[in-house]
Amino acid sequence: MVQIFLRRLLAAAVAAVAAVVSMFAAPGWRPDILGGGYEARTVDQGRDYSGPVVSTIIRRLAPDSVATGRGVLYVHGFNDYFFNARMGEEFAARGYDFYAVDLRKYGRSIRPGQRLFEARSLREYFPDIDSALVEMRRGGVRETVLMGHSTGGLICAYYMASTGNTQVDALVLNSPFLDWNLGWKERLVPLIAWWGGLFPDTPISQGESTAYAESLLKGEHGYWTYDTDWKLPRSPDVTAGWVRAISEAQHALRGGKAGIGVPILLMYSARSVDTPEWAPEHNAADGVLDVADIRRYGLMLGRDITCMKVVGGLHDLLLSNPRLLAVLYPRLFSWFAAALPPVPPCR
């Protein structure tokens, strides 16, 4: 009887220890939904006002990355997640380990019961970026390019201005969300942001247009396939707290306050289009932001800034048509070669 009790007690103790270890052990890499050599891992980011949150790191390793020690970390935009497999393949083919992060409450990181894409400060995403950078350094990346699209570009610029992380050697901003594009409604943004400090969950409509999604989706007028439960055809309602978070980050980057010390590539389309219904112009212009504002506020971010205007580019320039991408990627890597230190010769 005593032996049975001791065995049960030992078994319970072993189970308890295993449970504690599993709580603190980082889950390993697993094959990603993209296939083709992509892997992913989930990172526990604790809890916030909505409950438990996680981020997800996705990677595509280069065959010769050990020789170069270079890597890229990509941060997606609002109403988005990482699905552009071609992007990672382009970087890996040129010797860069490619990493991306699905931020908390986006894509692979969505958890049941969460409000999609919710944020009350863009600083909430800093641990998601930090976790990915730590993973890259652990994997042997010594020179890192941080790259963000739209709201992801705003987050990356805000991150660099706030932290000055010395692990990042260069910053690429793909149509960054540095200012609102709302016409006369922009006059309401300060009031909504103030309200968001008091009642952050107040819903704010973003309209009914599906034109941008139509310019992307292969079943409509575009070239891409993605999960429309994770990247919705119509941009969903945001909250007053989210508007406040965006406004605070934008204003923190203006008037020379950003002071980002690494080389910056500021990318934007040659023109914008602003009609709610899809038209052919949507497939050759930025259908979300004002490209003049991107340039104006982008030039305030630091001293070493290269502007790249892309004729025919969409809001997400790296989701433009294949003919344009065949020209754009070489331009991108040419800038990388100039901005990063030379790769040391093999010994």
PDB file of N, CA, C and O in Angstrom, residues 86 90-91 94 96 147 172 265-270 306-313 317-318 320 323-339:
ATOM      1  N   ARG A  86       7.406  34.373 -51.930  1.00  0.00           N
ATOM      2  CA  ARG A  86       8.430  34.798 -52.896  1.00  0.00           C
ATOM      3  C   ARG A  86       9.447  35.727 -52.233  1.00  0.00           C
ATOM      4  O   ARG A  86      10.644  35.670 -52.550  1.00  0.00           O
ATOM      5  N   GLU A  90      13.458  35.150 -52.378  1.00  0.00           N
ATOM      6  CA  GLU A  90      14.377  36.104 -53.001  1.00  0.00           C
ATOM      7  C   GLU A  90      15.551  36.401 -52.077  1.00  0.00           C
ATOM      8  O   GLU A  90      16.714  36.429 -52.510  1.00  0.00           O
ATOM      9  N   PHE A  91      15.272  36.612 -50.803  1.00  0.00           N
ATOM     10  CA  PHE A  91      16.341  36.918 -49.858  1.00  0.00           C
ATOM     11  C   PHE A  91      17.233  35.702 -49.618  1.00  0.00           C
ATOM     12  O   PHE A  91      18.463  35.811 -49.592  1.00  0.00           O
ATOM     13  N   ARG A  94      19.849  34.971 -52.148  1.00  0.00           N
ATOM     14  CA  ARG A  94      20.997  35.883 -52.157  1.00  0.00           C
ATOM     15  C   ARG A  94      21.800  35.825 -50.862  1.00  0.00           C
ATOM     16  O   ARG A  94      22.585  36.717 -50.563  1.00  0.00           O
ATOM     17  N   TYR A  96      20.715  35.699 -47.613  1.00  0.00           N
ATOM     18  CA  TYR A  96      20.155  36.295 -46.398  1.00  0.00           C
ATOM     19  C   TYR A  96      19.202  35.306 -45.726  1.00  0.00           C
ATOM     20  O   TYR A  96      18.267  34.815 -46.372  1.00  0.00           O
ATOM     21  N   MET A 147      12.717  45.378 -41.696  1.00  0.00           N
ATOM     22  CA  MET A 147      11.934  45.784 -42.861  1.00  0.00           C
ATOM     23  C   MET A 147      10.451  45.741 -42.504  1.00  0.00           C
ATOM     24  O   MET A 147       9.955  44.724 -42.018  1.00  0.00           O
ATOM     25  N   VAL A 172      14.408  49.212 -43.772  1.00  0.00           N
ATOM     26  CA  VAL A 172      13.696  49.332 -45.040  1.00  0.00           C
ATOM     27  C   VAL A 172      12.223  49.567 -44.734  1.00  0.00           C
ATOM     28  O   VAL A 172      11.599  48.776 -44.016  1.00  0.00           O
ATOM     29  N   LEU A 265      16.047  52.935 -46.181  1.00  0.00           N
ATOM     30  CA  LEU A 265      15.508  52.931 -47.536  1.00  0.00           C
ATOM     31  C   LEU A 265      14.016  53.212 -47.436  1.00  0.00           C
ATOM     32  O   LEU A 265      13.261  52.431 -46.851  1.00  0.00           O
ATOM     33  N   LEU A 266      13.600  54.344 -47.992  1.00  0.00           N
ATOM     34  CA  LEU A 266      12.201  54.771 -47.959  1.00  0.00           C
ATOM     35  C   LEU A 266      11.582  54.491 -49.322  1.00  0.00           C
ATOM     36  O   LEU A 266      11.901  55.145 -50.308  1.00  0.00           O
ATOM     37  N   MET A 267      10.689  53.508 -49.374  1.00  0.00           N
ATOM     38  CA  MET A 267      10.101  53.064 -50.626  1.00  0.00           C
ATOM     39  C   MET A 267       8.632  53.481 -50.704  1.00  0.00           C
ATOM     40  O   MET A 267       7.897  53.376 -49.716  1.00  0.00           O
ATOM     41  N   TYR A 268       8.208  53.931 -51.882  1.00  0.00           N
ATOM     42  CA  TYR A 268       6.816  54.326 -52.060  1.00  0.00           C
ATOM     43  C   TYR A 268       6.480  54.312 -53.542  1.00  0.00           C
ATOM     44  O   TYR A 268       7.358  54.417 -54.408  1.00  0.00           O
ATOM     45  N   SER A 269       5.199  54.182 -53.839  1.00  0.00           N
ATOM     46  CA  SER A 269       4.742  54.190 -55.219  1.00  0.00           C
ATOM     47  C   SER A 269       4.880  55.592 -55.801  1.00  0.00           C
ATOM     48  O   SER A 269       4.975  56.586 -55.084  1.00  0.00           O
ATOM     49  N   ALA A 270       4.850  55.676 -57.116  1.00  0.00           N
ATOM     50  CA  ALA A 270       4.965  56.977 -57.779  1.00  0.00           C
ATOM     51  C   ALA A 270       3.695  57.799 -57.639  1.00  0.00           C
ATOM     52  O   ALA A 270       3.739  59.027 -57.768  1.00  0.00           O
ATOM     53  N   THR A 306      17.611  57.017 -48.229  1.00  0.00           N
ATOM     54  CA  THR A 306      17.534  56.870 -49.677  1.00  0.00           C
ATOM     55  C   THR A 306      16.071  56.697 -50.058  1.00  0.00           C
ATOM     56  O   THR A 306      15.389  55.823 -49.516  1.00  0.00           O
ATOM     57  N   CYS A 307      15.580  57.532 -50.966  1.00  0.00           N
ATOM     58  CA  CYS A 307      14.202  57.419 -51.442  1.00  0.00           C
ATOM     59  C   CYS A 307      14.162  56.546 -52.694  1.00  0.00           C
ATOM     60  O   CYS A 307      14.999  56.703 -53.585  1.00  0.00           O
ATOM     61  N   MET A 308      13.205  55.644 -52.745  1.00  0.00           N
ATOM     62  CA  MET A 308      13.015  54.802 -53.928  1.00  0.00           C
ATOM     63  C   MET A 308      11.562  54.922 -54.364  1.00  0.00           C
ATOM     64  O   MET A 308      10.664  54.336 -53.747  1.00  0.00           O
ATOM     65  N   LYS A 309      11.323  55.695 -55.400  1.00  0.00           N
ATOM     66  CA  LYS A 309       9.982  55.842 -55.964  1.00  0.00           C
ATOM     67  C   LYS A 309       9.764  54.754 -57.007  1.00  0.00           C
ATOM     68  O   LYS A 309      10.572  54.604 -57.917  1.00  0.00           O
ATOM     69  N   VAL A 310       8.691  54.005 -56.864  1.00  0.00           N
ATOM     70  CA  VAL A 310       8.453  52.836 -57.706  1.00  0.00           C
ATOM     71  C   VAL A 310       7.263  53.107 -58.623  1.00  0.00           C
ATOM     72  O   VAL A 310       6.111  53.138 -58.182  1.00  0.00           O
ATOM     73  N   VAL A 311       7.538  53.317 -59.881  1.00  0.00           N
ATOM     74  CA  VAL A 311       6.482  53.579 -60.861  1.00  0.00           C
ATOM     75  C   VAL A 311       5.688  52.292 -61.078  1.00  0.00           C
ATOM     76  O   VAL A 311       6.250  51.244 -61.397  1.00  0.00           O
ATOM     77  N   GLY A 312       4.377  52.377 -60.882  1.00  0.00           N
ATOM     78  CA  GLY A 312       3.515  51.209 -61.077  1.00  0.00           C
ATOM     79  C   GLY A 312       3.368  50.343 -59.849  1.00  0.00           C
ATOM     80  O   GLY A 312       2.721  49.294 -59.911  1.00  0.00           O
ATOM     81  N   GLY A 313       3.946  50.772 -58.719  1.00  0.00           N
ATOM     82  CA  GLY A 313       3.903  49.959 -57.508  1.00  0.00           C
ATOM     83  C   GLY A 313       2.591  50.078 -56.760  1.00  0.00           C
ATOM     84  O   GLY A 313       1.964  51.143 -56.738  1.00  0.00           O
ATOM     85  N   LEU A 317       4.502  47.350 -52.087  1.00  0.00           N
ATOM     86  CA  LEU A 317       5.289  47.340 -53.315  1.00  0.00           C
ATOM     87  C   LEU A 317       5.731  45.946 -53.704  1.00  0.00           C
ATOM     88  O   LEU A 317       5.866  45.632 -54.895  1.00  0.00           O
ATOM     89  N   LEU A 318       5.951  45.075 -52.697  1.00  0.00           N
ATOM     90  CA  LEU A 318       6.420  43.729 -52.983  1.00  0.00           C
ATOM     91  C   LEU A 318       5.281  42.757 -53.287  1.00  0.00           C
ATOM     92  O   LEU A 318       5.483  41.547 -53.377  1.00  0.00           O
ATOM     93  N   SER A 320       3.386  43.866 -55.977  1.00  0.00           N
ATOM     94  CA  SER A 320       3.093  44.420 -57.307  1.00  0.00           C
ATOM     95  C   SER A 320       3.164  43.309 -58.354  1.00  0.00           C
ATOM     96  O   SER A 320       3.421  42.140 -58.044  1.00  0.00           O
ATOM     97  N   ARG A 323       6.249  41.484 -63.371  1.00  0.00           N
ATOM     98  CA  ARG A 323       7.214  42.185 -64.220  1.00  0.00           C
ATOM     99  C   ARG A 323       7.910  43.297 -63.447  1.00  0.00           C
ATOM    100  O   ARG A 323       9.110  43.504 -63.594  1.00  0.00           O
ATOM    101  N   LEU A 324       7.143  44.006 -62.625  1.00  0.00           N
ATOM    102  CA  LEU A 324       7.748  45.060 -61.820  1.00  0.00           C
ATOM    103  C   LEU A 324       8.677  44.459 -60.761  1.00  0.00           C
ATOM    104  O   LEU A 324       9.765  44.981 -60.507  1.00  0.00           O
ATOM    105  N   LEU A 325       8.262  43.357 -60.134  1.00  0.00           N
ATOM    106  CA  LEU A 325       9.088  42.726 -59.099  1.00  0.00           C
ATOM    107  C   LEU A 325      10.426  42.257 -59.656  1.00  0.00           C
ATOM    108  O   LEU A 325      11.445  42.284 -58.958  1.00  0.00           O
ATOM    109  N   ALA A 326      10.431  41.842 -60.914  1.00  0.00           N
ATOM    110  CA  ALA A 326      11.683  41.392 -61.535  1.00  0.00           C
ATOM    111  C   ALA A 326      12.698  42.519 -61.618  1.00  0.00           C
ATOM    112  O   ALA A 326      13.911  42.278 -61.669  1.00  0.00           O
ATOM    113  N   VAL A 327      12.226  43.756 -61.624  1.00  0.00           N
ATOM    114  CA  VAL A 327      13.102  44.928 -61.631  1.00  0.00           C
ATOM    115  C   VAL A 327      13.352  45.442 -60.218  1.00  0.00           C
ATOM    116  O   VAL A 327      14.444  45.881 -59.884  1.00  0.00           O
ATOM    117  N   LEU A 328      12.316  45.356 -59.373  1.00  0.00           N
ATOM    118  CA  LEU A 328      12.390  45.951 -58.034  1.00  0.00           C
ATOM    119  C   LEU A 328      13.344  45.204 -57.113  1.00  0.00           C
ATOM    120  O   LEU A 328      14.121  45.835 -56.380  1.00  0.00           O
ATOM    121  N   TYR A 329      13.327  43.880 -57.121  1.00  0.00           N
ATOM    122  CA  TYR A 329      14.208  43.132 -56.207  1.00  0.00           C
ATOM    123  C   TYR A 329      15.686  43.428 -56.467  1.00  0.00           C
ATOM    124  O   TYR A 329      16.438  43.650 -55.508  1.00  0.00           O
ATOM    125  N   PRO A 330      16.158  43.453 -57.705  1.00  0.00           N
ATOM    126  CA  PRO A 330      17.569  43.819 -57.912  1.00  0.00           C
ATOM    127  C   PRO A 330      17.904  45.216 -57.386  1.00  0.00           C
ATOM    128  O   PRO A 330      18.990  45.437 -56.837  1.00  0.00           O
ATOM    129  N   ARG A 331      16.986  46.181 -57.522  1.00  0.00           N
ATOM    130  CA  ARG A 331      17.226  47.514 -56.965  1.00  0.00           C
ATOM    131  C   ARG A 331      17.337  47.451 -55.444  1.00  0.00           C
ATOM    132  O   ARG A 331      18.164  48.136 -54.840  1.00  0.00           O
ATOM    133  N   LEU A 332      16.492  46.636 -54.852  1.00  0.00           N
ATOM    134  CA  LEU A 332      16.507  46.485 -53.400  1.00  0.00           C
ATOM    135  C   LEU A 332      17.833  45.902 -52.926  1.00  0.00           C
ATOM    136  O   LEU A 332      18.465  46.416 -51.988  1.00  0.00           O
ATOM    137  N   PHE A 333      18.303  44.866 -53.589  1.00  0.00           N
ATOM    138  CA  PHE A 333      19.555  44.234 -53.175  1.00  0.00           C
ATOM    139  C   PHE A 333      20.764  45.100 -53.503  1.00  0.00           C
ATOM    140  O   PHE A 333      21.787  45.023 -52.814  1.00  0.00           O
ATOM    141  N   SER A 334      20.659  45.934 -54.499  1.00  0.00           N
ATOM    142  CA  SER A 334      21.728  46.880 -54.777  1.00  0.00           C
ATOM    143  C   SER A 334      21.877  47.862 -53.620  1.00  0.00           C
ATOM    144  O   SER A 334      23.004  48.203 -53.214  1.00  0.00           O
ATOM    145  N   TRP A 335      20.738  48.308 -53.076  1.00  0.00           N
ATOM    146  CA  TRP A 335      20.812  49.206 -51.911  1.00  0.00           C
ATOM    147  C   TRP A 335      21.393  48.470 -50.703  1.00  0.00           C
ATOM    148  O   TRP A 335      22.204  49.016 -49.969  1.00  0.00           O
ATOM    149  N   PHE A 336      21.000  47.224 -50.503  1.00  0.00           N
ATOM    150  CA  PHE A 336      21.554  46.434 -49.401  1.00  0.00           C
ATOM    151  C   PHE A 336      23.075  46.374 -49.501  1.00  0.00           C
ATOM    152  O   PHE A 336      23.784  46.537 -48.503  1.00  0.00           O
ATOM    153  N   ALA A 337      23.567  46.114 -50.703  1.00  0.00           N
ATOM    154  CA  ALA A 337      25.012  45.977 -50.888  1.00  0.00           C
ATOM    155  C   ALA A 337      25.740  47.261 -50.530  1.00  0.00           C
ATOM    156  O   ALA A 337      26.860  47.230 -50.004  1.00  0.00           O
ATOM    157  N   ALA A 338      25.099  48.416 -50.798  1.00  0.00           N
ATOM    158  CA  ALA A 338      25.731  49.693 -50.487  1.00  0.00           C
ATOM    159  C   ALA A 338      25.593  50.055 -49.016  1.00  0.00           C
ATOM    160  O   ALA A 338      26.477  50.700 -48.438  1.00  0.00           O
ATOM    161  N   ALA A 339      24.487  49.651 -48.387  1.00  0.00           N
ATOM    162  CA  ALA A 339      24.209  50.080 -47.014  1.00  0.00           C
ATOM    163  C   ALA A 339      24.905  49.226 -45.964  1.00  0.00           C
ATOM    164  O   ALA A 339      25.265  49.722 -44.892  1.00  0.00           O
TER     165      ALA A 339
END
